[in-house]
């Protein structure tokens, strides 16, 4: 028999399977435009130093979906913003009946599941953007109202009770039911009793045999196969410890006393860049100062005050390294103290932000 005839039955067997795969790939594409959920309402406000944006995730939504509402505030540096708390739904305190429960949440107001505050972001124009996202849940189908929300803003030097106020406009979100309009829940009949048969004797013999074989297999593994682990390796030296030791080594070389200002500033700034790579995973040594500061804004690993301090430090170092500016003794000492204090503060902040083993448990 020829190889072609031997392969023909196998190809005929695989052909229906290939057709099913092709049909599944064709049916698994993106949703048609008629099935996509349209985005929710969007509002923008501009009041003095404040630019506010209110966005919602979708409209309409179903009763099993969660609505996302985001408030994004952009202000000048030195201004603060206070986002509102979500209003609690009003409850009905009247006595209920068999058909009406005694306590029902207000139908036209969403229930707050949770909210998240994003980290402040320093923009290229020097302004700061802050955001808060609310996760809202409906109760029944129908029109739901997002009430007017009060946002307070003002300078950080002023008391918060004297800040300016901005009220958003109320919005309406439609909540649809996932059930058909005429669908009614149907009760299933109670199943009858199920008889339980006693296990046969050979079932017990099989169970004890499997348990004995498992015990023998574990004993063999523990005696002949198991690898006894050796002593654990020493813990790695923390990034902030290496950075502080490198700064002390630079001081011991007495580059300033020798008049090597440029070499001194290159070594100090390299220590800080290497620390940022080891501590936060940023590619600081491969980028220019402007590129590194731009990446730092998007990663948001530092607080706003720490970003501004790092920006001033790196630009002062560039003046000495590239503009051949000769620093004074006070500037040299200030540069060294700033670098060392920045390493200590950021290492302590990250240690406090890291979850403890008890909290993870």
CSV table of C-alpha atoms in Angstrom, one decimal:
chain,number,residue,atom,x,y,z
A,1,UNK,CA,0.0,0.0,0.0
A,2,UNK,CA,1.3,3.5,-0.9
A,3,UNK,CA,2.1,6.1,1.7
A,4,UNK,CA,-0.5,8.3,0.2
A,5,UNK,CA,-3.3,5.8,0.8
A,6,UNK,CA,-2.1,5.3,4.3
A,7,UNK,CA,-2.2,9.0,5.1
A,8,UNK,CA,-5.6,9.6,3.5
A,9,UNK,CA,-7.8,8.2,6.3
A,10,UNK,CA,-5.8,10.2,8.9
A,11,UNK,CA,-6.3,13.4,6.9
A,12,UNK,CA,-10.0,12.8,6.6
A,13,UNK,CA,-10.2,12.3,10.4
A,14,UNK,CA,-8.4,15.6,11.1
A,15,UNK,CA,-10.3,17.6,8.5
A,16,UNK,CA,-13.5,18.1,10.7
A,17,UNK,CA,-11.3,19.2,13.7
A,18,UNK,CA,-9.5,21.8,11.5
A,19,UNK,CA,-12.9,23.2,10.4
A,20,UNK,CA,-14.1,23.5,14.0
A,21,UNK,CA,-10.9,25.4,14.9
A,22,UNK,CA,-11.3,27.8,12.0
A,23,UNK,CA,-15.0,28.4,12.8
A,24,UNK,CA,-14.1,29.1,16.5
A,25,UNK,CA,-11.4,31.5,15.5
A,26,UNK,CA,-13.8,33.4,13.3
A,27,UNK,CA,-16.5,33.6,16.0
A,28,UNK,CA,-14.1,34.7,18.7
A,29,UNK,CA,-13.4,38.2,17.3
A,30,UNK,CA,-14.3,41.5,18.8
A,31,UNK,CA,-17.8,42.4,19.6
A,32,UNK,CA,-19.8,44.2,16.9
A,33,UNK,CA,-20.4,47.9,17.3
A,34,UNK,CA,-24.0,47.3,18.3
A,35,UNK,CA,-23.0,45.2,21.4
A,36,UNK,CA,-20.3,47.6,22.7
A,37,UNK,CA,-21.2,49.6,25.8
A,38,UNK,CA,-21.1,53.3,25.2
A,39,UNK,CA,-19.0,55.4,27.5
A,40,UNK,CA,-20.7,57.3,30.4
A,41,UNK,CA,-21.3,61.0,30.7
A,42,UNK,CA,-18.3,63.4,31.0
A,43,UNK,CA,-18.0,66.8,32.6
A,44,UNK,CA,-15.2,69.4,32.6
A,45,UNK,CA,-14.9,72.4,34.9
A,46,UNK,CA,-12.4,75.3,34.9
A,47,UNK,CA,-12.4,77.5,38.1
A,48,UNK,CA,-9.3,79.7,38.7
A,49,UNK,CA,-6.3,77.5,39.4
A,50,UNK,CA,-8.4,74.3,39.3
A,51,UNK,CA,-9.3,72.2,36.2
A,52,UNK,CA,-11.7,69.4,37.1
A,53,UNK,CA,-12.7,66.4,35.0
A,54,UNK,CA,-15.6,64.0,36.0
A,55,UNK,CA,-15.8,60.8,34.0
A,56,UNK,CA,-18.0,57.7,34.2
A,57,UNK,CA,-17.3,54.2,32.8
A,58,UNK,CA,-20.5,53.4,31.0
A,59,UNK,CA,-24.1,54.3,30.4
A,60,UNK,CA,-26.3,52.2,30.5
A,61,UNK,CA,-25.1,49.4,32.9
A,62,UNK,CA,-26.7,46.3,34.2
A,63,UNK,CA,-27.7,45.5,37.7
A,64,UNK,CA,-24.7,43.1,38.1
A,65,UNK,CA,-22.1,45.6,36.9
A,66,UNK,CA,-20.1,48.2,38.8
A,67,UNK,CA,-20.0,51.9,37.7
A,68,UNK,CA,-16.6,53.6,37.9
A,69,UNK,CA,-16.7,57.4,38.6
A,70,UNK,CA,-13.3,59.3,38.5
A,71,UNK,CA,-12.6,62.9,39.7
A,72,UNK,CA,-9.4,64.3,38.2
A,73,UNK,CA,-8.2,67.7,39.6
A,74,UNK,CA,-5.2,69.6,38.1
A,75,UNK,CA,-3.9,72.5,40.1
A,76,UNK,CA,-0.9,74.8,40.3
A,77,UNK,CA,1.9,73.9,42.6
A,78,UNK,CA,1.2,74.9,46.2
A,79,UNK,CA,-2.6,74.3,45.9
A,80,UNK,CA,-4.5,71.4,47.5
A,81,UNK,CA,-7.8,69.8,46.8
A,82,UNK,CA,-10.4,68.0,49.0
A,83,UNK,CA,-12.5,65.3,47.3
A,84,UNK,CA,-16.0,64.7,48.7
A,85,UNK,CA,-17.2,61.6,50.5
A,86,UNK,CA,-19.9,59.6,48.7
A,87,UNK,CA,-23.4,60.4,50.2
A,88,UNK,CA,-25.0,57.6,52.1
A,89,UNK,CA,-28.3,56.3,50.8
A,90,UNK,CA,-31.5,57.3,52.7
A,91,UNK,CA,-33.3,54.3,54.3
A,92,UNK,CA,-37.0,53.8,54.8
A,93,UNK,CA,-37.8,53.4,58.5
A,94,UNK,CA,-41.5,52.5,58.2
A,95,UNK,CA,-42.8,49.1,59.3
A,96,UNK,CA,-42.7,46.6,56.5
A,97,UNK,CA,-45.1,43.9,55.4
A,98,UNK,CA,-44.8,40.4,53.9
A,99,UNK,CA,-44.4,42.0,50.4
A,100,UNK,CA,-42.4,45.1,51.4
A,101,UNK,CA,-39.2,44.9,53.5
A,102,UNK,CA,-38.9,47.3,56.4
A,103,UNK,CA,-35.6,48.8,55.2
A,104,UNK,CA,-34.7,49.5,51.5
A,105,UNK,CA,-31.9,51.7,50.1
A,106,UNK,CA,-32.9,54.7,48.1
A,107,UNK,CA,-33.5,53.4,44.6
A,108,UNK,CA,-32.0,56.3,42.6
A,109,UNK,CA,-28.7,56.6,44.4
A,110,UNK,CA,-25.7,54.2,43.9
A,111,UNK,CA,-24.1,52.4,46.9
A,112,UNK,CA,-20.4,53.0,47.4
A,113,UNK,CA,-18.3,49.8,47.3
A,114,UNK,CA,-14.9,51.4,47.7
A,115,UNK,CA,-12.8,54.3,46.5
A,116,UNK,CA,-9.1,54.8,45.6
A,117,UNK,CA,-6.9,57.9,45.6
A,118,UNK,CA,-4.1,57.9,43.0
A,119,UNK,CA,-0.6,59.2,43.7
A,120,UNK,CA,0.0,62.9,42.8
A,121,UNK,CA,1.5,63.3,39.3
A,122,UNK,CA,3.9,66.3,38.5
A,123,UNK,CA,3.1,67.4,34.9
A,124,UNK,CA,5.5,69.0,32.4
A,125,UNK,CA,4.1,72.5,32.9
A,126,UNK,CA,4.8,72.3,36.7
A,127,UNK,CA,1.1,71.7,37.7
A,128,UNK,CA,0.0,68.7,39.8
A,129,UNK,CA,-2.8,66.2,39.0
A,130,UNK,CA,-4.6,64.3,41.7
A,131,UNK,CA,-7.4,61.7,41.2
A,132,UNK,CA,-10.0,59.8,43.2
A,133,UNK,CA,-12.0,56.9,41.8
A,134,UNK,CA,-15.3,55.7,43.2
A,135,UNK,CA,-16.7,52.2,42.6
A,136,UNK,CA,-20.5,52.3,42.7
A,137,UNK,CA,-23.1,49.5,42.8
A,138,UNK,CA,-26.8,49.7,41.8
A,139,UNK,CA,-29.6,48.0,43.7
A,140,UNK,CA,-32.5,47.7,41.2
A,141,UNK,CA,-33.0,48.6,37.5
A,142,UNK,CA,-34.1,52.1,36.6
A,143,UNK,CA,-32.6,55.6,36.4
A,144,UNK,CA,-30.0,56.4,39.0
A,145,UNK,CA,-28.8,59.9,40.0
A,146,UNK,CA,-25.2,60.9,40.6
A,147,UNK,CA,-25.8,63.9,42.9
A,148,UNK,CA,-23.9,67.2,42.8
A,149,UNK,CA,-20.5,66.7,44.4
A,150,UNK,CA,-18.7,69.4,46.4
A,151,UNK,CA,-15.0,69.9,45.7
A,152,UNK,CA,-12.9,72.2,47.9
A,153,UNK,CA,-9.6,73.7,46.8
A,154,UNK,CA,-7.2,76.4,47.9
A,155,UNK,CA,-3.5,77.1,48.8
A,156,UNK,CA,-1.9,74.7,51.3
A,157,UNK,CA,-1.0,77.7,53.5
A,158,UNK,CA,-4.7,78.5,54.1
A,159,UNK,CA,-7.1,76.8,56.5
A,160,UNK,CA,-9.3,74.2,54.7
A,161,UNK,CA,-12.5,75.9,56.0
A,162,UNK,CA,-11.6,79.0,53.9
A,163,UNK,CA,-11.0,77.1,50.7
A,164,UNK,CA,-13.0,77.8,47.5
A,165,UNK,CA,-15.9,75.5,46.6
A,166,UNK,CA,-16.9,73.9,43.2
A,167,UNK,CA,-20.2,72.0,42.8
A,168,UNK,CA,-20.6,69.5,39.9
A,169,UNK,CA,-23.8,69.0,38.0
A,170,UNK,CA,-25.9,66.0,38.8
A,171,UNK,CA,-25.9,63.1,36.2
A,172,UNK,CA,-28.4,60.3,35.4
A,173,UNK,CA,-27.2,56.7,34.7
A,174,UNK,CA,-29.6,54.1,33.4
A,175,UNK,CA,-29.5,50.7,35.1
A,176,UNK,CA,-31.0,47.8,33.1
A,177,UNK,CA,-32.0,44.4,34.4
A,178,UNK,CA,-30.2,41.2,33.2
A,179,UNK,CA,-33.5,39.3,33.1
A,180,UNK,CA,-36.0,39.4,30.3
A,181,UNK,CA,-38.9,41.9,30.8
A,182,UNK,CA,-41.5,39.1,31.3
A,183,UNK,CA,-39.2,36.6,33.1
A,184,UNK,CA,-40.4,35.3,36.5
A,185,UNK,CA,-38.3,33.2,38.8
A,186,UNK,CA,-39.4,29.6,38.9
A,187,UNK,CA,-39.1,27.3,41.9
A,188,UNK,CA,-37.7,23.9,41.4
A,189,UNK,CA,-39.3,20.8,43.0
A,190,UNK,CA,-37.5,19.2,46.0
A,191,UNK,CA,-35.5,16.1,45.0
A,192,UNK,CA,-36.4,12.8,46.6
A,193,UNK,CA,-34.2,10.9,49.0
A,194,UNK,CA,-30.9,9.4,47.7
A,195,UNK,CA,-30.0,5.9,48.8
A,196,UNK,CA,-26.5,5.4,50.1
A,197,UNK,CA,-25.0,2.0,49.5
A,198,UNK,CA,-22.5,0.4,51.8
A,199,UNK,CA,-19.0,0.0,50.4
A,200,UNK,CA,-18.0,-3.4,49.2
A,201,UNK,CA,-15.2,-5.3,51.1
A,202,UNK,CA,-12.8,-5.1,48.1
A,203,UNK,CA,-13.1,-1.3,48.2
A,204,UNK,CA,-11.6,-1.3,51.7
A,205,UNK,CA,-8.8,-3.6,50.6
A,206,UNK,CA,-8.0,-1.2,47.7
A,207,UNK,CA,-8.0,1.8,50.0
A,208,UNK,CA,-5.6,0.2,52.6
A,209,UNK,CA,-3.3,-0.9,49.8
A,210,UNK,CA,-3.1,2.6,48.3
A,211,UNK,CA,-2.4,4.0,51.8
A,212,UNK,CA,0.4,1.4,52.4
A,213,UNK,CA,2.0,2.1,49.0
A,214,UNK,CA,1.9,5.9,49.6
A,215,UNK,CA,3.6,5.4,53.0
A,216,UNK,CA,6.3,3.2,51.4
A,217,UNK,CA,6.8,5.7,48.6
A,218,UNK,CA,7.2,8.6,51.0
A,219,UNK,CA,9.7,6.7,53.1
A,220,UNK,CA,11.7,5.8,50.0
A,221,UNK,CA,11.7,9.5,48.9
A,222,UNK,CA,12.6,10.8,52.4
A,223,UNK,CA,15.5,8.3,52.7
A,224,UNK,CA,17.1,8.2,49.2
A,225,UNK,CA,15.7,11.0,47.0
A,226,UNK,CA,15.2,14.0,49.2
A,227,UNK,CA,17.9,16.6,48.9
A,228,UNK,CA,18.9,18.2,52.2
A,229,UNK,CA,19.1,22.0,51.6
A,230,UNK,CA,22.4,23.7,52.5
A,231,UNK,CA,22.8,26.9,54.6
A,232,UNK,CA,20.9,29.8,53.1
A,233,UNK,CA,22.9,32.5,51.3
A,234,UNK,CA,23.6,35.7,53.2
A,235,UNK,CA,21.0,38.4,52.8
A,236,UNK,CA,21.8,41.0,50.1
A,237,UNK,CA,23.1,44.4,51.2
A,238,UNK,CA,20.2,46.9,51.0
A,239,UNK,CA,20.5,49.6,48.3
A,240,UNK,CA,20.5,52.5,50.8
A,241,UNK,CA,23.4,50.9,52.7
A,242,UNK,CA,25.5,50.5,49.6
A,243,UNK,CA,24.8,54.1,48.6
A,244,UNK,CA,25.8,55.5,52.0
A,245,UNK,CA,29.0,53.5,52.0
A,246,UNK,CA,29.8,54.8,48.5
A,247,UNK,CA,29.3,58.4,49.7
A,248,UNK,CA,31.7,57.9,52.6
A,249,UNK,CA,34.3,56.4,50.3
A,250,UNK,CA,34.1,59.5,48.0
A,251,UNK,CA,34.7,61.7,51.1
A,252,UNK,CA,37.8,59.6,52.0
A,253,UNK,CA,39.3,60.3,48.5
A,254,UNK,CA,39.4,64.1,49.3
A,255,UNK,CA,38.6,65.1,45.7
A,256,UNK,CA,37.4,68.5,46.8
A,257,UNK,CA,40.7,69.3,48.5
A,258,UNK,CA,42.5,68.3,45.3
A,259,UNK,CA,40.3,70.7,43.3
A,260,UNK,CA,38.6,67.9,41.3
A,261,UNK,CA,35.1,69.5,41.6
A,262,UNK,CA,33.8,68.0,38.4
A,263,UNK,CA,35.0,64.5,39.3
A,264,UNK,CA,33.5,64.9,42.8
A,265,UNK,CA,30.0,65.9,41.4
A,266,UNK,CA,30.1,63.1,38.8
A,267,UNK,CA,30.8,60.5,41.5
A,268,UNK,CA,28.1,61.8,43.9
A,269,UNK,CA,25.4,62.0,41.2
A,270,UNK,CA,26.3,58.5,40.0
A,271,UNK,CA,25.8,57.2,43.5
A,272,UNK,CA,22.3,58.7,43.6
A,273,UNK,CA,21.4,57.4,40.1
A,274,UNK,CA,22.7,53.9,41.0
A,275,UNK,CA,20.6,54.0,44.2
A,276,UNK,CA,17.5,54.9,42.2
A,277,UNK,CA,18.0,51.9,40.0
A,278,UNK,CA,18.6,49.4,42.8
A,279,UNK,CA,15.9,50.8,45.1
A,280,UNK,CA,13.1,51.6,42.6
A,281,UNK,CA,14.0,49.8,39.4
A,282,UNK,CA,14.5,53.0,37.3
A,283,UNK,CA,17.0,53.2,34.5
A,284,UNK,CA,18.7,56.3,35.8
A,285,UNK,CA,22.3,55.8,34.6
A,286,UNK,CA,21.2,55.3,30.9
A,287,UNK,CA,19.2,58.5,30.6
A,288,UNK,CA,19.9,62.2,30.7
A,289,UNK,CA,18.6,64.3,33.6
A,290,UNK,CA,15.5,65.4,31.7
A,291,UNK,CA,14.7,61.9,30.5
A,292,UNK,CA,15.1,60.5,33.9
A,293,UNK,CA,12.9,63.2,35.5
A,294,UNK,CA,10.2,62.5,32.9
A,295,UNK,CA,10.2,58.8,33.6
A,296,UNK,CA,10.1,59.5,37.3
A,297,UNK,CA,6.8,61.5,36.9
A,298,UNK,CA,5.1,58.5,35.2
A,299,UNK,CA,6.3,55.9,37.7
A,300,UNK,CA,5.2,57.9,40.8
A,301,UNK,CA,7.6,56.1,43.1
A,302,UNK,CA,8.4,59.2,45.0
A,303,UNK,CA,6.3,61.8,46.8
A,304,UNK,CA,5.9,65.2,45.2
A,305,UNK,CA,8.3,67.0,47.6
A,306,UNK,CA,11.0,64.3,47.0
A,307,UNK,CA,10.6,64.7,43.2
A,308,UNK,CA,11.2,68.4,43.4
A,309,UNK,CA,14.2,67.9,45.7
A,310,UNK,CA,15.8,65.4,43.3
A,311,UNK,CA,15.1,67.7,40.3
A,312,UNK,CA,17.0,70.6,42.0
A,313,UNK,CA,19.9,68.3,43.0
A,314,UNK,CA,20.5,66.8,39.6
A,315,UNK,CA,20.3,70.1,37.8
A,316,UNK,CA,22.8,71.7,40.2
A,317,UNK,CA,25.2,68.7,39.5
A,318,UNK,CA,24.8,69.3,35.7
A,319,UNK,CA,25.9,72.9,36.1
A,320,UNK,CA,29.1,71.8,37.6
A,321,UNK,CA,29.7,68.8,35.3
A,322,UNK,CA,28.8,70.4,32.0
A,323,UNK,CA,28.8,74.2,32.5
A,324,UNK,CA,32.2,74.2,34.3
A,325,UNK,CA,30.7,76.1,37.2
A,326,UNK,CA,33.0,76.2,40.2
A,327,UNK,CA,30.9,75.6,43.4
A,328,UNK,CA,31.5,77.2,46.7
A,329,UNK,CA,32.4,75.1,49.8
A,330,UNK,CA,28.9,75.6,51.2
A,331,UNK,CA,27.3,74.3,47.9
A,332,UNK,CA,29.6,71.3,48.0
A,333,UNK,CA,28.7,70.4,51.5
A,334,UNK,CA,25.0,71.1,50.8
A,335,UNK,CA,25.1,68.8,47.8
A,336,UNK,CA,26.7,65.9,49.8
A,337,UNK,CA,24.2,66.4,52.7
A,338,UNK,CA,21.2,66.5,50.4
A,339,UNK,CA,22.3,63.3,48.6
A,340,UNK,CA,22.8,61.4,51.9
A,341,UNK,CA,19.6,62.7,53.5
A,342,UNK,CA,17.6,61.9,50.3
A,343,UNK,CA,18.8,58.2,50.5
A,344,UNK,CA,17.9,57.9,54.2
A,345,UNK,CA,14.5,59.5,53.8
A,346,UNK,CA,13.4,57.5,50.8
A,347,UNK,CA,14.7,54.2,52.2
A,348,UNK,CA,12.7,54.9,55.5
A,349,UNK,CA,9.6,55.8,53.6
A,350,UNK,CA,9.6,52.7,51.4
A,351,UNK,CA,10.2,50.5,54.5
A,352,UNK,CA,7.1,52.0,56.2
A,353,UNK,CA,5.1,51.6,53.0
A,354,UNK,CA,6.0,47.9,52.6
A,355,UNK,CA,3.4,45.5,54.1
A,356,UNK,CA,4.5,43.7,57.3
A,357,UNK,CA,4.4,39.8,57.4
A,358,UNK,CA,1.6,40.0,60.0
A,359,UNK,CA,-0.5,42.2,57.7
A,360,UNK,CA,0.0,39.8,54.7
A,361,UNK,CA,-1.0,36.9,56.9
